[in-house]
Coordinates of C-alpha atoms in Angstrom, one line a residue:
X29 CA 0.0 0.0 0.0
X30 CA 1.3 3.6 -0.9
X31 CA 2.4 5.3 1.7
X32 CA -1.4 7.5 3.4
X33 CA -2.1 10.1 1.7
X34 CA -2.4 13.5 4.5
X35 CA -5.5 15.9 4.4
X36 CA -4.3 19.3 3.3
X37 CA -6.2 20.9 6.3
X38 CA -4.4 23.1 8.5
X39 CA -5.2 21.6 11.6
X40 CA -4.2 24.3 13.8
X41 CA -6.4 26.4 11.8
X42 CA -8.9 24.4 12.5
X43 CA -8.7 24.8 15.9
X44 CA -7.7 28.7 16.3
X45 CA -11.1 29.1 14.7
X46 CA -9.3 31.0 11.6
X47 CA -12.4 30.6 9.1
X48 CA -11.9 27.1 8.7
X49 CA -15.3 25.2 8.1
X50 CA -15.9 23.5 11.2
X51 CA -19.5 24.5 11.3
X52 CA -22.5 21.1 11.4
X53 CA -23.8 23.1 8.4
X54 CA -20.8 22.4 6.3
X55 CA -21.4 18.5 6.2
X56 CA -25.6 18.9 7.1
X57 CA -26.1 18.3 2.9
X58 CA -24.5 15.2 2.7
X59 CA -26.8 13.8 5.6
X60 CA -29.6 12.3 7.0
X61 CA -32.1 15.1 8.0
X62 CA -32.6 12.9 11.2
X63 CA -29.0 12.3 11.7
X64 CA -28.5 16.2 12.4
X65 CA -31.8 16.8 14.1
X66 CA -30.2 14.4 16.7
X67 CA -26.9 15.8 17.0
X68 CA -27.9 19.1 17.2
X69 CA -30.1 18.3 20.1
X70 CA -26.6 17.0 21.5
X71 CA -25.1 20.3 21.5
X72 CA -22.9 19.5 18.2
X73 CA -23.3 22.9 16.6
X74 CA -19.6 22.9 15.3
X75 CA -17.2 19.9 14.5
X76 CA -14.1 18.8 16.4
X77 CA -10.9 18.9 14.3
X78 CA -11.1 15.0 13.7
X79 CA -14.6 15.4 12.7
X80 CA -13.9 18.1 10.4
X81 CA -11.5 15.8 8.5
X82 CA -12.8 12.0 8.9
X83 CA -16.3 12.4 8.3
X84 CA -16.3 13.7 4.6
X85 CA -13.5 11.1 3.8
X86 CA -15.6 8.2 5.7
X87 CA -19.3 9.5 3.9
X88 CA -17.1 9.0 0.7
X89 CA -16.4 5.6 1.4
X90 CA -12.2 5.9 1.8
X91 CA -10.3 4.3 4.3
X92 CA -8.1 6.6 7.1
X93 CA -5.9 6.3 9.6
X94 CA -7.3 9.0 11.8
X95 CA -4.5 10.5 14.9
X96 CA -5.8 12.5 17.8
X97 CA -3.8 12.8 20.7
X98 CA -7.2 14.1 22.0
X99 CA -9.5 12.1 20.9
X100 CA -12.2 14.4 21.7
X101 CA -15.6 13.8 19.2
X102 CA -14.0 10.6 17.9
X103 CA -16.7 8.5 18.4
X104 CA -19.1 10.9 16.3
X105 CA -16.3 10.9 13.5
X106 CA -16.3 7.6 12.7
X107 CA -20.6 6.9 14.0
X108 CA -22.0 9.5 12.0
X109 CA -20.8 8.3 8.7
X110 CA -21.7 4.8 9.6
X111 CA -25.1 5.3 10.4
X112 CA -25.5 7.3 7.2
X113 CA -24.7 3.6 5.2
X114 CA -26.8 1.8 7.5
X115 CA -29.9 -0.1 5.5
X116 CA -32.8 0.1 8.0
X117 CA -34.3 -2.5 6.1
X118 CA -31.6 -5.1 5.9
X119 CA -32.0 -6.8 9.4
X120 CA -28.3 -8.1 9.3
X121 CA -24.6 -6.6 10.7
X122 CA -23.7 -4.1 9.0
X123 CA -20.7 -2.4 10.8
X124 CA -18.0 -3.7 13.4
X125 CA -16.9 -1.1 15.9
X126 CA -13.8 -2.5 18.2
X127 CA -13.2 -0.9 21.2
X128 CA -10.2 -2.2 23.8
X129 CA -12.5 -2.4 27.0
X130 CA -16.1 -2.5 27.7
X131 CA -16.4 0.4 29.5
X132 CA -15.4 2.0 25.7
X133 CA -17.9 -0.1 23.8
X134 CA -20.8 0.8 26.6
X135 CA -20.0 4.3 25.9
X136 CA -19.6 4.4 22.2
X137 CA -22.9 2.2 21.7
X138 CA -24.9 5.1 23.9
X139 CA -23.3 7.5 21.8
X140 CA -24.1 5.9 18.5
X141 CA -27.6 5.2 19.5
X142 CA -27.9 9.2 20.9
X143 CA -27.2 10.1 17.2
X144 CA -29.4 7.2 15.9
X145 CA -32.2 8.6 18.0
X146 CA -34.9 9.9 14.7
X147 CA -33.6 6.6 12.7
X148 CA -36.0 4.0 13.3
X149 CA -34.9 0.1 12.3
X150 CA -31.4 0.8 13.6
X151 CA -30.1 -1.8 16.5
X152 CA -27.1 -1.0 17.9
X153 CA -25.2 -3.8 20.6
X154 CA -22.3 -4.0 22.7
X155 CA -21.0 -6.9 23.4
X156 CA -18.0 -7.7 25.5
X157 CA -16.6 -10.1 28.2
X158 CA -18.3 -10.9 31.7
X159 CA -21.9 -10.4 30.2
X160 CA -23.9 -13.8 29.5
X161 CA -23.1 -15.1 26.2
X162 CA -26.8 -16.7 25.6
X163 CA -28.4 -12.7 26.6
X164 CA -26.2 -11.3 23.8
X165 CA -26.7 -13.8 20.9
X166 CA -30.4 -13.1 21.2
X167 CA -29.5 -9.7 20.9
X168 CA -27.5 -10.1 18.3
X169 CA -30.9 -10.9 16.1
X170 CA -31.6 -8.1 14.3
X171 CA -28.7 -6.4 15.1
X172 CA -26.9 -3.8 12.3
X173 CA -23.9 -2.1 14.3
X174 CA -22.0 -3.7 17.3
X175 CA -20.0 -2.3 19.5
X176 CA -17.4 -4.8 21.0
X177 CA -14.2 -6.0 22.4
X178 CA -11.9 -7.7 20.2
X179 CA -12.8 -10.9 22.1
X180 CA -16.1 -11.2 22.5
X181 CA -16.1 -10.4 18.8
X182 CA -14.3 -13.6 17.9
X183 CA -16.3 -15.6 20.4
X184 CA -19.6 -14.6 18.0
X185 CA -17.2 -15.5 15.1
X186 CA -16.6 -19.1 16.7
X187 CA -19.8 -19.7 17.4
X188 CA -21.2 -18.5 13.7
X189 CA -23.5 -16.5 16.0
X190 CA -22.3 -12.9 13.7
X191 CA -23.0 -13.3 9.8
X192 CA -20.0 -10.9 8.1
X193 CA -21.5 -11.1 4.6
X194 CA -23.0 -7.7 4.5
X195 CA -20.5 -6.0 6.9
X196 CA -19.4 -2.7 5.0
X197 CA -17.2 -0.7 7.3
X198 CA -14.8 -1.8 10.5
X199 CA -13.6 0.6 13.1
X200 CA -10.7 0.2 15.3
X201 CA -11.5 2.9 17.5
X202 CA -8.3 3.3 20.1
X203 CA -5.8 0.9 18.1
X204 CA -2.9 1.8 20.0
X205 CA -4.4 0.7 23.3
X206 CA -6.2 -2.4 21.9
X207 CA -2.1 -3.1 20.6
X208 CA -1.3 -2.2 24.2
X209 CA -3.6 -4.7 25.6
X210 CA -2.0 -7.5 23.5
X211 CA -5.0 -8.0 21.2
X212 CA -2.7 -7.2 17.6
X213 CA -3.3 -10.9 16.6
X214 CA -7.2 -10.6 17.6
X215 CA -7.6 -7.3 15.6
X216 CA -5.8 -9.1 12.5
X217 CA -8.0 -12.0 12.9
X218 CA -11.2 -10.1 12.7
X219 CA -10.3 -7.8 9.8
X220 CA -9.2 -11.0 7.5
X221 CA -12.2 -12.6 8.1
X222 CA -14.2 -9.9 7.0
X223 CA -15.6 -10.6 3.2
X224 CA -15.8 -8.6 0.0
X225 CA -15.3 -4.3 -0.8
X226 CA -15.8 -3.0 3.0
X227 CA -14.2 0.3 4.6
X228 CA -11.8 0.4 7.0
X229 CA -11.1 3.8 9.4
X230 CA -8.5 3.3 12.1
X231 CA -8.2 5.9 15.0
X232 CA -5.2 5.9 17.3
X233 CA -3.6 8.5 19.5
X234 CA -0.3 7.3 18.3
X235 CA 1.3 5.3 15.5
X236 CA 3.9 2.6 16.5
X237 CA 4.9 0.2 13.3
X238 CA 2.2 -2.0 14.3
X239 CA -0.2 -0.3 13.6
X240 CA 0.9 1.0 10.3
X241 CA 1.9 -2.3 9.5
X242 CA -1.8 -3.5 10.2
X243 CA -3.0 -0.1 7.8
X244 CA -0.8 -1.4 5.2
X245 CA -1.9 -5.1 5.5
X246 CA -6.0 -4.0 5.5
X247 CA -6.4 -0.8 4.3
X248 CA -6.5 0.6 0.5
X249 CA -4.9 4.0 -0.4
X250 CA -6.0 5.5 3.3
X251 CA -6.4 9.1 3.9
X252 CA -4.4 10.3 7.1
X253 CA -5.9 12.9 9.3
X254 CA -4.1 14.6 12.3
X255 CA -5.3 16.5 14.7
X256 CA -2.9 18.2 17.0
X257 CA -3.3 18.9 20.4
X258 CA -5.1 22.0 21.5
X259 CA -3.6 23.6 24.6
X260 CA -5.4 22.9 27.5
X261 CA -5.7 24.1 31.6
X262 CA -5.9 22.4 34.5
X263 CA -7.8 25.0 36.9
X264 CA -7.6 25.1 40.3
X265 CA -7.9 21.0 41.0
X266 CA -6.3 18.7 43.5
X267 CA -6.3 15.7 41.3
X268 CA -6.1 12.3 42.9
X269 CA -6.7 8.6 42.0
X270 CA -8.0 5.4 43.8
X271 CA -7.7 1.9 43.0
X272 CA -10.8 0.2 43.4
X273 CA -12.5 -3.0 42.5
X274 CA -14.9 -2.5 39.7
X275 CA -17.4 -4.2 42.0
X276 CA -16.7 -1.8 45.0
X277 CA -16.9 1.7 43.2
X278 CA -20.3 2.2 45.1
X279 CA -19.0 2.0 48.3
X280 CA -15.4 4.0 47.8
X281 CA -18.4 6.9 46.2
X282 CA -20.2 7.0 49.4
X283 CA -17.1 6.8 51.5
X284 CA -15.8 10.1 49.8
X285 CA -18.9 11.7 49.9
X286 CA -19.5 10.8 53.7
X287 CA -15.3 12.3 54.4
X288 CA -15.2 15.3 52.4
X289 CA -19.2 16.2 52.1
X290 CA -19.4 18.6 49.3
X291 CA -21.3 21.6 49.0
X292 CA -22.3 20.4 45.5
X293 CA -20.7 17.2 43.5
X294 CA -20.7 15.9 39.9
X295 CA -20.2 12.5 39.5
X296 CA -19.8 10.9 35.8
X297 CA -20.4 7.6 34.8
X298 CA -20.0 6.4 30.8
X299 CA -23.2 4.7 30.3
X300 CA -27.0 5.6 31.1
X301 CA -27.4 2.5 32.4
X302 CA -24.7 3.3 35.6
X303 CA -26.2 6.6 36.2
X304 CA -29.6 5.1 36.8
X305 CA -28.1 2.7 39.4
X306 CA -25.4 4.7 41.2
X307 CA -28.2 7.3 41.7
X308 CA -30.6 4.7 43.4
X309 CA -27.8 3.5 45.3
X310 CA -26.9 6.5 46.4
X311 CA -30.3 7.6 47.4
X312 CA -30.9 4.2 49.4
X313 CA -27.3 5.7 51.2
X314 CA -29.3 8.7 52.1
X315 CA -28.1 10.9 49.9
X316 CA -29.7 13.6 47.7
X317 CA -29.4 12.8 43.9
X318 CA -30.1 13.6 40.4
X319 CA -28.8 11.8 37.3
X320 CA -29.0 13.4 33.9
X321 CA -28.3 11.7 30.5
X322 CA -29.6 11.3 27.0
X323 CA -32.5 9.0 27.8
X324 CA -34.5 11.9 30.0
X325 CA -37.0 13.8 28.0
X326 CA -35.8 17.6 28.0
X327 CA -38.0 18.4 31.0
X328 CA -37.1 16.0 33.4
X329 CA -33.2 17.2 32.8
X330 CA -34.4 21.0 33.0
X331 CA -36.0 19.8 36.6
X332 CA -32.5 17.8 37.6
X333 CA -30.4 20.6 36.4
X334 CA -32.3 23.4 38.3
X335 CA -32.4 21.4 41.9
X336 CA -28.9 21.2 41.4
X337 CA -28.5 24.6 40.7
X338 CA -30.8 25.8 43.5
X339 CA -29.0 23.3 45.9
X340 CA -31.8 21.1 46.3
X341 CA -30.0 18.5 44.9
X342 CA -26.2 18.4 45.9
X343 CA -25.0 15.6 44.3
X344 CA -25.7 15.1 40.5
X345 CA -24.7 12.2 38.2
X346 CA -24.2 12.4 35.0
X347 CA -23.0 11.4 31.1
X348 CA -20.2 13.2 29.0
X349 CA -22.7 13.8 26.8
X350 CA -25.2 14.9 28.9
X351 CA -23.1 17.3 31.0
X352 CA -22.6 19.5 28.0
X353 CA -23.9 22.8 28.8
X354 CA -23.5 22.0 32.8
X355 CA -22.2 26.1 34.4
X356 CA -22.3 26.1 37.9
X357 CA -19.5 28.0 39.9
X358 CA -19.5 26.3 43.0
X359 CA -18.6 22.5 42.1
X360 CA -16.3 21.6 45.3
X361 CA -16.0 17.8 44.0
X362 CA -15.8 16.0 40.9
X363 CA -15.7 11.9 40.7
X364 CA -14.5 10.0 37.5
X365 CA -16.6 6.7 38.7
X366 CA -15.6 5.4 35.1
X367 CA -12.5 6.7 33.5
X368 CA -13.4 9.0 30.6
X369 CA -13.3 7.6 27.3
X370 CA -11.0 10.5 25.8
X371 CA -8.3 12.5 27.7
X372 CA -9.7 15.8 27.2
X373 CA -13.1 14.4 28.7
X374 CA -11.1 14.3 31.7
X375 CA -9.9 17.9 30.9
X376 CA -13.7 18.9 30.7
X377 CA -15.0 16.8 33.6
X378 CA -12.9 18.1 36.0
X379 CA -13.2 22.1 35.0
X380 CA -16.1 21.9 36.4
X381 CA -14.9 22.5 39.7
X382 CA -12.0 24.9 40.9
X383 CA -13.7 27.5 39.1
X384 CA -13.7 31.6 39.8
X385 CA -10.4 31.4 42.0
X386 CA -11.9 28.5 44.3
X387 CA -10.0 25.4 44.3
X388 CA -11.6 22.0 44.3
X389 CA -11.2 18.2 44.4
X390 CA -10.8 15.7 41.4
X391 CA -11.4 11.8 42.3
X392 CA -11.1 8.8 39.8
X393 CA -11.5 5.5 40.5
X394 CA -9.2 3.0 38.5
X395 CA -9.6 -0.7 38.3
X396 CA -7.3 -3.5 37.1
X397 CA -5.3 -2.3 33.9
X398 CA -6.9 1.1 34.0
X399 CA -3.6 2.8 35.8
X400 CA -2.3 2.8 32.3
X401 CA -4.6 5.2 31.0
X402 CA -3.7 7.4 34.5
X403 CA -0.3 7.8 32.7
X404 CA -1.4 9.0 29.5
X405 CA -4.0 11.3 30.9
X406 CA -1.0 12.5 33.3
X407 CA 1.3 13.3 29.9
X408 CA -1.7 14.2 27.8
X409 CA -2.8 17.3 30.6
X410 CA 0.9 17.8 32.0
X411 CA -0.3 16.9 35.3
X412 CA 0.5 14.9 38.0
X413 CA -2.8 12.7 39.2
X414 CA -1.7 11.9 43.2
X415 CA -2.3 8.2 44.3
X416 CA -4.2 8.2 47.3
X417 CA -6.2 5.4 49.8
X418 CA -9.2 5.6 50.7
X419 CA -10.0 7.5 53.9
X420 CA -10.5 4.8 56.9
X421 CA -14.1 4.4 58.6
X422 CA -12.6 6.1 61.3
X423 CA -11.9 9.0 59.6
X424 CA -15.4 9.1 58.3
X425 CA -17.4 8.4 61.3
X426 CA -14.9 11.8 62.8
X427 CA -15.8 14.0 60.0
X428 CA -19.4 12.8 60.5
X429 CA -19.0 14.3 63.8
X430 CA -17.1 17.2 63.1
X431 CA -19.6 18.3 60.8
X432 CA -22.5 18.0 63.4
X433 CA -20.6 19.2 66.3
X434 CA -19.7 22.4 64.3
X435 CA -23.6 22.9 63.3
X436 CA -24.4 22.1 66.9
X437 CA -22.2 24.8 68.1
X438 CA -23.3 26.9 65.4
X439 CA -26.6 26.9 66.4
X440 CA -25.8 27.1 70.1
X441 CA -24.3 30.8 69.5
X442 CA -27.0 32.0 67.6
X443 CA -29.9 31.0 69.4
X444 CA -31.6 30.9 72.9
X445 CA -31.1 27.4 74.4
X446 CA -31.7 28.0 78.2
X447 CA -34.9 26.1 78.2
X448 CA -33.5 23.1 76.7
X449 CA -30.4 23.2 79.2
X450 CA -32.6 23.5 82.0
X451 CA -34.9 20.3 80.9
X452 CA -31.7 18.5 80.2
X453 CA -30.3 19.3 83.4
X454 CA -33.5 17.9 85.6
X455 CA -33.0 14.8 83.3
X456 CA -29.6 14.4 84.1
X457 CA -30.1 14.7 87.4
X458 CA -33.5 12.8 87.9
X459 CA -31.2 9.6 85.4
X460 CA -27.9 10.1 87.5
X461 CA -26.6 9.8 83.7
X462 CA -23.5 11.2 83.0
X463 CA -23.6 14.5 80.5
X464 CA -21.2 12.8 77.9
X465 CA -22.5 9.6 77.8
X466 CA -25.6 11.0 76.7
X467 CA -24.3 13.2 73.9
X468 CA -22.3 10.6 72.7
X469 CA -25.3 8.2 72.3
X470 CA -27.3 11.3 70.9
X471 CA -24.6 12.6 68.1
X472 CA -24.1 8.1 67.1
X473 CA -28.4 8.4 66.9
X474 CA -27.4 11.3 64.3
X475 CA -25.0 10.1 62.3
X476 CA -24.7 6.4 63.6
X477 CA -21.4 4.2 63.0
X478 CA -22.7 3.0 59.2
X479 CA -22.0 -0.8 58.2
X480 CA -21.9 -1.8 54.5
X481 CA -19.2 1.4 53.3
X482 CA -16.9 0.3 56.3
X483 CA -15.8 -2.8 54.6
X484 CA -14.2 -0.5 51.8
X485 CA -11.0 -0.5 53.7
X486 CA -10.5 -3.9 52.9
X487 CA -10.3 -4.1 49.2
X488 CA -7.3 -1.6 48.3
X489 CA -5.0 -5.1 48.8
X490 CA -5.3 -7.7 51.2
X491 CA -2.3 -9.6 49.5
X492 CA -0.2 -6.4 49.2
X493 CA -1.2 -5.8 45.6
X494 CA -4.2 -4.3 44.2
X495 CA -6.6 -6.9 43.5
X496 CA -6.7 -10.5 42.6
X497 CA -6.8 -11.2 38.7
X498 CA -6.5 -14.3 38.5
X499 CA -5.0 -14.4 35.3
X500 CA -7.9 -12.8 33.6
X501 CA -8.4 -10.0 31.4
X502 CA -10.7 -7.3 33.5
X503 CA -11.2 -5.1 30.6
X504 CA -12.1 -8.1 28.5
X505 CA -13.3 -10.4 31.1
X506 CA -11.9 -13.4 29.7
X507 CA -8.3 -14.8 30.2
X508 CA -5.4 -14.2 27.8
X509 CA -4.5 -16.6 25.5
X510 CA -1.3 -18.2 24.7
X511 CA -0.1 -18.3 21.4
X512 CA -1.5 -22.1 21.2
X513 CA -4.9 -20.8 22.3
X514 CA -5.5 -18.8 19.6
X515 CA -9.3 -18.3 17.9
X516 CA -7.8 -20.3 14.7
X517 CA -6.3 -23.0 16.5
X518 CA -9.6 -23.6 18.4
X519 CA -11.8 -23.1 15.2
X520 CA -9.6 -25.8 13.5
X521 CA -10.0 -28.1 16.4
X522 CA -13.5 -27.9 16.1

């Protein structure tokens, strides 16, 4: 393959705003009338830089090698174009989107299915390891677009349960993590079993021989597009990160919000689905919540938005997506429950506290393999994102107190309390009960000495490392493969 041919865009033009044509209108002809309606209700009134460049090439049906250190708007590059090929008619797979962990796929099928939302007939699925195999390949039925990890994909190839015959355009969204990861020989597998004239677009933040030797082995005469990194600033943030159990993330987010007890907190999650439950579980916890993504009808995020605003609300959960538009001053915490899917989500995410001269808190929680993405979000933002533990039950039952203690004494100086001292003082002397025995039982009554959270302390590392793998793949949820083990090998053995 000749060597890609580079857009003639001036990327940096792009991005300075310098009359380039990064407006939705620019591209609106060439698409679906429902395709913009949706996107505009997203917020997308003008393009990303990748966007600008990818989409055009991709609606034309070329192949490109697509590099973004920031990644930002990636997903809409490469999903807008596809659903503008998608036959609502033909009930069959249609596209292949790989993704290097599930938390990815989750977020990219939301997304594609946000900009899907006016297109009836189109079926978008993630699949991915540690979800039931027999729930997906019903899913699968039906099913024009999916969304997956490289090996759940070739489990549905083993098992005949995908039909590649009318497959017309492959993604490899992230390559350079998915070659990270150690899935090269999975990727090549998938894309040599794919049949007849399809497209192929590749995005990666960087280009190692690998994966240009995988664009020369499956790609025809691709366009390159780069985007260069806009500057960015980290406001006013203390930025720290926690390991934590997948499984655990509840509990780590109610110990933080039980120790630090912000004013307000935003709290993102990647998928609908985990805002919907990380709100009811923090509401059983007592707290108040809101969560805000795609799937709420425009009133019912104009009600969650304004009891945030108004304080009503202090804590509010919510999707990249859906936190566009979010202004609020007065942010004291921000929680990355899922690692964003782009580093300048992260950029995004947490501006939205430390603003007008205040400083505020950053938290992310990081499971298994994820610390490797801490690194490139550290060199991407030219930060440093401090390790930290959790803070101990102890230290939350004593902020607990703290903070009622100080309202107590508050309250003390500000109003008249002789009537109470008096009635307290013929029932300490009618009980014979001692005067701090009884506020100590009265302040646990208030704020009591909380079970399930406590047990948090427990899973940083009882073995002295973080975690027990296992030898499996927690981004994949399946174990890694020798070289004997391979999808081929197991294919030819039956």
């Amino acid at each position: 393959m000749p060597e890609p041919e580079e857009t003639k865009t001036d990327t940096e033009a792009v991005q300075e705003g310098s009359g380039a044509p990064d407006s939705l209108s620019t591209i609106e002809p060439l698409l679906d009338s429902r395709i913009v309606r949706a996107v505009r209700e997203m917020g997308f009134e003008k393009l990303t830089p990748i966007q600008v460049q990818a989409i055009p090439y991709l609606l034309e049906g070329e192949d490109i090698i697509g590099q973004a250190q920031t990644g930002t708007g990636k997903t809409a590059a490469f999903a807008i174009p596809a659903l503008q090929k998608i036959d609502p008619e033909l009930k069959s797979l249609q596209s292949i989107i790989l993704c290097p962990t599930r938390e990815l796929a989750m977020q990219a099928a939301d997304e594609i299915r946000s900009i899907a939302k006016y297109m009836h007939g189109i079926k978008v699925l993630p699949v991915y390891g540690g979800q039931e195999i027999r729930k997906q390949i019903t899913g699968l039925r039906g099913t024009q677009i999916i969304v997956g990890t490289p090996g759940r994909v070739m489990d549905h190839m083993r098992r005949h349960t995908i039909k590649l015959d009318h497959v017309n355009m492959v993604v490899l969204d992230e390559a350079d993590e998915m070659l990270d990861m150690g899935f090269r020989e999975d990727m090549e597998l998938i894309l040599g079993e794919i049949p007849g004239e399809h497209q192929t677009a590749l995005f990666s933040a960087t280009m190692p021989k690998p994966i240009l030797d995988i664009a020369d082995k499956f790609q025809k005469n691709a366009r390159l597009v780069r985007v260069a990194s806009k500057e960015l600033t980290i406001p006013l943030v203390s930025q720290r990160y926690y390991k934590v159990k997948s499984q655990d993330k509840d509990a780590a987010c109610i110990r933080l919000l039980e120790y630090y007890q912000p004013k307000l907190c935003l709290i993102f999650c990647n998928t609908k689905l985990k805002v919907d439950e990380l709100a009811e579980v923090l509401k059983k916890a007592g707290f108040q919540v809101e969560g805000l993504h795609g799937d709420m009808s425009q009133h019912l995020r104009d009600v969650a938005m304004g009891r945030f605003r108004n304080g009503s609300t202090n804590i509010l959960i919510a999707t990249d997506v859906a936190a566009r538009g979010i202004d609020v001053d007065d942010v004291e915490v921000v929680i990355n429950y899922d690692l964003p899917q782009d580093n300048e989500y992260y950029v995004h995410r947490i501006g939205r506290t430390g603003r007008a001269g205040k400083t505020g808190r950053s938290f992310t929680f990081v499971s298994g393999k994820e610390i490797f993405r801490i690194r490139q979000i550290e060199r991407f933002c030219k930060t440093t994102i401090e390790e930290k533990k959790l803070p101990g039950a102890s230290k939350v039952l004593k902020a607990k107190a703290d903070k009622y203690l100080n309202r107590a004494w508050e309250f003390h100086e500000h109003e008249d309390i002789e009537l109470m001292k008096s009635y307290l003082q013929r029932k300490l002397d009618a009980e014979e009960c001692d005067i701090l025995d009884l506020a100590a039982a009265m302040l646990k009554m208030e704020i009591g000495d909380r079970g399930p959270e406590i047990a948090v302390d427990d899973y940083v590392s009882r073995s002295g490392r973080f975690g027990d793998r296992r030898g499996r793949d927690e981004r994949d949820g399946r174990r890694r493969r020798g070289r004997d083990d391979s999808w081929e090998g197991r294919r030819r053995g039956g």
